Coordinates of C-alpha atoms in Angstrom, one line a residue:
X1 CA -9.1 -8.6 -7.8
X2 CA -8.8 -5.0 -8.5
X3 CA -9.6 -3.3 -12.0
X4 CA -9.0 0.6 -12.7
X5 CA -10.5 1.6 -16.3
X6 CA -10.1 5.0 -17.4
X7 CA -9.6 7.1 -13.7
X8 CA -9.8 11.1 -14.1
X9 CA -9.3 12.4 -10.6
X10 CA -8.5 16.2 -10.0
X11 CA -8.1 19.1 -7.1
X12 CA -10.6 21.3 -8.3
X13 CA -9.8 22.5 -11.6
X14 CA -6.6 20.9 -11.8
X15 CA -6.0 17.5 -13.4
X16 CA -3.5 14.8 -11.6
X17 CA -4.9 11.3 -13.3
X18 CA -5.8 10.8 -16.9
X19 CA -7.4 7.7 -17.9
X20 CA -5.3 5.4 -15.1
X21 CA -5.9 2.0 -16.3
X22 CA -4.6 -0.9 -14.3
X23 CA -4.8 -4.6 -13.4
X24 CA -4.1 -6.8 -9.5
X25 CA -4.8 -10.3 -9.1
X26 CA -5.8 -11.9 -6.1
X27 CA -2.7 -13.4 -4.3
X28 CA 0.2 -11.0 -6.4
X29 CA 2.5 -8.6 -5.3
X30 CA 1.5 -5.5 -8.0
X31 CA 3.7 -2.4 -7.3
X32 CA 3.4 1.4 -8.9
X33 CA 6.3 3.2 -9.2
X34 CA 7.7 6.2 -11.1
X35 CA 8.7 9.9 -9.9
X36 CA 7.5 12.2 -7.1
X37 CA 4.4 14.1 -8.4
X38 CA 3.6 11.4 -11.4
X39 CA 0.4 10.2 -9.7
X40 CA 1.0 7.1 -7.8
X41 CA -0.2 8.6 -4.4
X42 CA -3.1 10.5 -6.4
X43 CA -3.9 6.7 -7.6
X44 CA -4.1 5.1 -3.8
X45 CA -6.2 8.0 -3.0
X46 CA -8.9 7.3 -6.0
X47 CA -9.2 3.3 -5.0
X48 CA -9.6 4.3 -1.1
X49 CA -12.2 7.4 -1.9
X50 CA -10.6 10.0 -0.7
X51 CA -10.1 11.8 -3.8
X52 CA -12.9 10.3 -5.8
X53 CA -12.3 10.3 -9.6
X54 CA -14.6 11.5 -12.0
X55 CA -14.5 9.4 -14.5
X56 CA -13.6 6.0 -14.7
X57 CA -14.4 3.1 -13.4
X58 CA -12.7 1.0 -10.3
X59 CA -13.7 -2.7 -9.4
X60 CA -12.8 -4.8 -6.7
X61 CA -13.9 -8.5 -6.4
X62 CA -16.3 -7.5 -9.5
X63 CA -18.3 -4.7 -7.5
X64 CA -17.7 -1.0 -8.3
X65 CA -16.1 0.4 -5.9
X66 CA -15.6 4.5 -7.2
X67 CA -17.9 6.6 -6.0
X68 CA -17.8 5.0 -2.4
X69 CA -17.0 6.9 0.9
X70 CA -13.8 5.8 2.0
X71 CA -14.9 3.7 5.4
X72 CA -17.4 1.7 3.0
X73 CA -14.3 0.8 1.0
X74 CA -12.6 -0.1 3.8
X75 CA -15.4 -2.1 4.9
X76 CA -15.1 -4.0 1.3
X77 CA -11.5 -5.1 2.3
X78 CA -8.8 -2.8 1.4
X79 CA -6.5 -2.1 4.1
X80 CA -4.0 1.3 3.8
X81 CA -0.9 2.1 5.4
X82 CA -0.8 5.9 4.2
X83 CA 2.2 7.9 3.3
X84 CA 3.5 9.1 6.4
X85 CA 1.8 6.4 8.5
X86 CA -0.8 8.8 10.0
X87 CA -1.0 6.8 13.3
X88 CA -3.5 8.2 15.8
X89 CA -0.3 10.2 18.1
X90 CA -2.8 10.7 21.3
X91 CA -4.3 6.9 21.5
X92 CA -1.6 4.4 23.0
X93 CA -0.5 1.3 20.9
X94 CA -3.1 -0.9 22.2
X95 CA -5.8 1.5 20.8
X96 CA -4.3 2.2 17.0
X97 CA -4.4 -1.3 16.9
X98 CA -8.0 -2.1 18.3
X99 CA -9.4 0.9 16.8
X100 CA -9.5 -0.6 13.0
X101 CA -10.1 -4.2 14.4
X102 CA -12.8 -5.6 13.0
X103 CA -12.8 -8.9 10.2
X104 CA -15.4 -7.7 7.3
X105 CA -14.6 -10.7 5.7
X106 CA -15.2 -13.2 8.0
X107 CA -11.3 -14.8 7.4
X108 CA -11.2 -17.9 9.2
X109 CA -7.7 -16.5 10.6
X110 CA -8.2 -13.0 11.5
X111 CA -5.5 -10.9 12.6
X112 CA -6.1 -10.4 16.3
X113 CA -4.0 -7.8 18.7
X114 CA -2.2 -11.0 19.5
X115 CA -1.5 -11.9 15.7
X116 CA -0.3 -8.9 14.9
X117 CA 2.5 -8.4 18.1
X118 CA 3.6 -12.1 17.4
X119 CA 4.2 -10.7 14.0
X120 CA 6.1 -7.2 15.0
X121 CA 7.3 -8.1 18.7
X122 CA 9.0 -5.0 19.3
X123 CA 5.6 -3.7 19.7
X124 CA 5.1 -5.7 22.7
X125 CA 6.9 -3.5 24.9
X126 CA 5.4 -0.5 23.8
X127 CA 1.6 -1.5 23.7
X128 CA 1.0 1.1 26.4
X129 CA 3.3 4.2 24.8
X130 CA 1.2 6.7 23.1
X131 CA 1.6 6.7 19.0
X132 CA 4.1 10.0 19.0
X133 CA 6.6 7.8 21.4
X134 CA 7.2 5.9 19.0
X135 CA 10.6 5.8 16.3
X136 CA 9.9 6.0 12.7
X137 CA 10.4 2.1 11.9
X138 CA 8.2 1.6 15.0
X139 CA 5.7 3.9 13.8
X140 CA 5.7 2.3 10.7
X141 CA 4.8 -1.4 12.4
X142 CA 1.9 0.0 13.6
X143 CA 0.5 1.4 10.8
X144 CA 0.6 -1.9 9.1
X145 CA -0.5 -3.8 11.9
X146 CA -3.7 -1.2 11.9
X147 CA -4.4 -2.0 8.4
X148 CA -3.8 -5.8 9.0
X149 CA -6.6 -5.6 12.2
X150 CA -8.9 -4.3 9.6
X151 CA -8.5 -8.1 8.2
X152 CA -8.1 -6.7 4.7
X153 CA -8.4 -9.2 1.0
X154 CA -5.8 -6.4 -0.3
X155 CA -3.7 -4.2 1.3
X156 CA -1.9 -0.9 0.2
X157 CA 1.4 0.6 1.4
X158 CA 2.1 4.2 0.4
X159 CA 6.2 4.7 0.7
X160 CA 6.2 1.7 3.1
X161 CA 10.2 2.5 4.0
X162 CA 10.2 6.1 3.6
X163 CA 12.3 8.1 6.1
X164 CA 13.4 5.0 8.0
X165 CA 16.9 3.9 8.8
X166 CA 18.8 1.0 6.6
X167 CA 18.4 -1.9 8.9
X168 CA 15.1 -0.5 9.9
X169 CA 14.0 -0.7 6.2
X170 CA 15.0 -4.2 5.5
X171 CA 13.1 -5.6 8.3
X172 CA 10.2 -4.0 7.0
X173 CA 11.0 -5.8 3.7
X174 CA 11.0 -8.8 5.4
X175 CA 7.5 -8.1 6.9
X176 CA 6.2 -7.6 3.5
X177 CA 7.7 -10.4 2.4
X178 CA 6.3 -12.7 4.9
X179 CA 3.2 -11.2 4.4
X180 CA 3.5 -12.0 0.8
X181 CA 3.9 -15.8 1.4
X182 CA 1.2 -15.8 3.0
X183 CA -1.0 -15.6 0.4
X184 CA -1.8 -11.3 1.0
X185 CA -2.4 -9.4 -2.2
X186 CA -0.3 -6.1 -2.2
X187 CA 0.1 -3.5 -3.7
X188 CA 3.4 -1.0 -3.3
X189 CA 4.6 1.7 -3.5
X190 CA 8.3 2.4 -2.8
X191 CA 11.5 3.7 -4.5
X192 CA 14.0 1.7 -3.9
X193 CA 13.8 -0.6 -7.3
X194 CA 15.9 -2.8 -6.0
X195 CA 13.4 -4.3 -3.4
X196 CA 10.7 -3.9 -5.3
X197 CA 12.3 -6.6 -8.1
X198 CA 12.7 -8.6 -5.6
X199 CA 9.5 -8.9 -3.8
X200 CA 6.5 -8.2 -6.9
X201 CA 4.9 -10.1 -9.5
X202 CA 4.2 -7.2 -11.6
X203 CA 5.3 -3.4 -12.1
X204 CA 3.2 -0.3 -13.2
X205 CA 5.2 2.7 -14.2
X206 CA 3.3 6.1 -14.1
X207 CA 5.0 9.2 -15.8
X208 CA 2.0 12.4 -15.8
X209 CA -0.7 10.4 -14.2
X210 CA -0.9 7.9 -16.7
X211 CA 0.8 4.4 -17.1
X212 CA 3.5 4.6 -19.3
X213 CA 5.0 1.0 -18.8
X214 CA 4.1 -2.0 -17.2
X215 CA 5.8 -5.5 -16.9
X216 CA 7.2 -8.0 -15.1
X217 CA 10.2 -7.5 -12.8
X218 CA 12.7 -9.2 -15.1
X219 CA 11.9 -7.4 -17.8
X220 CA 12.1 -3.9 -16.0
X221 CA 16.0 -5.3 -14.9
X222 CA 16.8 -6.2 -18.4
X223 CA 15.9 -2.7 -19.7
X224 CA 17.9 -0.3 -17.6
X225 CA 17.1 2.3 -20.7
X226 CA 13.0 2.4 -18.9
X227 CA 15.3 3.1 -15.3
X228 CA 17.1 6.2 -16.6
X229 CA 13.9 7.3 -18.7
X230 CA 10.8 7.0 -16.6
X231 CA 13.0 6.8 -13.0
X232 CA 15.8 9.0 -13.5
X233 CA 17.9 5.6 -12.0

């Protein structure tokens, strides 16, 4: 589903990716993983076009996507929940979630405003709070449920748990989850290693913008020598 081949992105002169190379298939769990400041975030930002690499390539569904404004990607069908969620803090609940609505690829079971509050209920009661009113975990709902209005064949979660309490944090594991069995291809970003065994298909470790392992989640738990090396665990 989603090819990068060789992806040099920089800020100005200064380099953060060099020659990112990885695989996603269609209907897989595929996380990236490794320490603050290795790239992983940098990586997110190259597929969705915000900082566009410079060399490289980057294919989804067999059509390049680098080089694209980031609302034409969108429009392709990648869905992001950002780092920090980045909900709109002015426009209510309602409007975060209708504001992204739209089904670019004609899924014969959209996510609709309905959809998505069966799926987080706690939003129900909250529809007509503005975005700031909002706790971390539920700020963190929305954001997904944005990205899952856009109807998106892949979706991306920067730091899905990040900041949030425990029991908070599971239930958005079980989100993901669910959203897993239902056939979504993700891909995650996260730090606790723990969940992310439990829930991917397939791992990408980046050390210095580059991958430096990658594998399946058994093998990552059988080699706790890669934890202490690449993830200081």
């Amino acid at each position: 589903m989603l090819d990068l081949k060789g992806v040099e992105t920089f800020y100005g002169s200064i380099q953060a990716l060099f020659g990112m190379s990885m695989h996603m298939e269609q209907g897989k769990v595929t996380t990236l993983i490794g320490r603050n400041g290795m790239g992983k975030t940098t990586t997110v930002s190259s597929i969705m076009g915000i900082t566009p690499c410079r060399s490289g390539q980057i294919t989804f569904l067999d059509s390049r996507i680098d080089g694209k404004p980031p609302y034409q990607v969108a429009q392709r069908g990648i869905g992001l929940v950002p780092e920090g969620r980045q909900i709109f803090p002015n426009l209510s609940v309602r409007e975060n979630l209708l504001v992204t609505a739209d089904n670019y690829a004609a899924g014969k079971s959209p996510w609709t405003l309905n959809r998505v509050i069966d799926f987080f209920p706690e939003l129900q009661v909250r529809l007509n709070n503005m975005g700031n009113q909002l706790s971390g975990g539920e700020q963190q709902m929305l954001a997904i449920g944005r990205a899952l209005m856009l109807n998106p064949l892949l979706l991306i979660l920067d730091e899905a748990t990040e900041g949030l309490a425990p029991l908070v944090r599971q239930e958005i594991w079980q989100c993901l989850n669910r959203l897993k069995e239902s056939g979504m291809t993700i891909l995650l970003i996260d730090k606790n290693i723990e969940e992310l065994n439990r829930i991917a298909d397939y791992h990408y470790i980046i050390e210095k913008g580059r991958v430096a392992w990658d594998g399946t989640p058994g093998t990552l738990q059988d080699n706790p020598e890669l934890k202490t090396r690449y993830l200081g665990i």
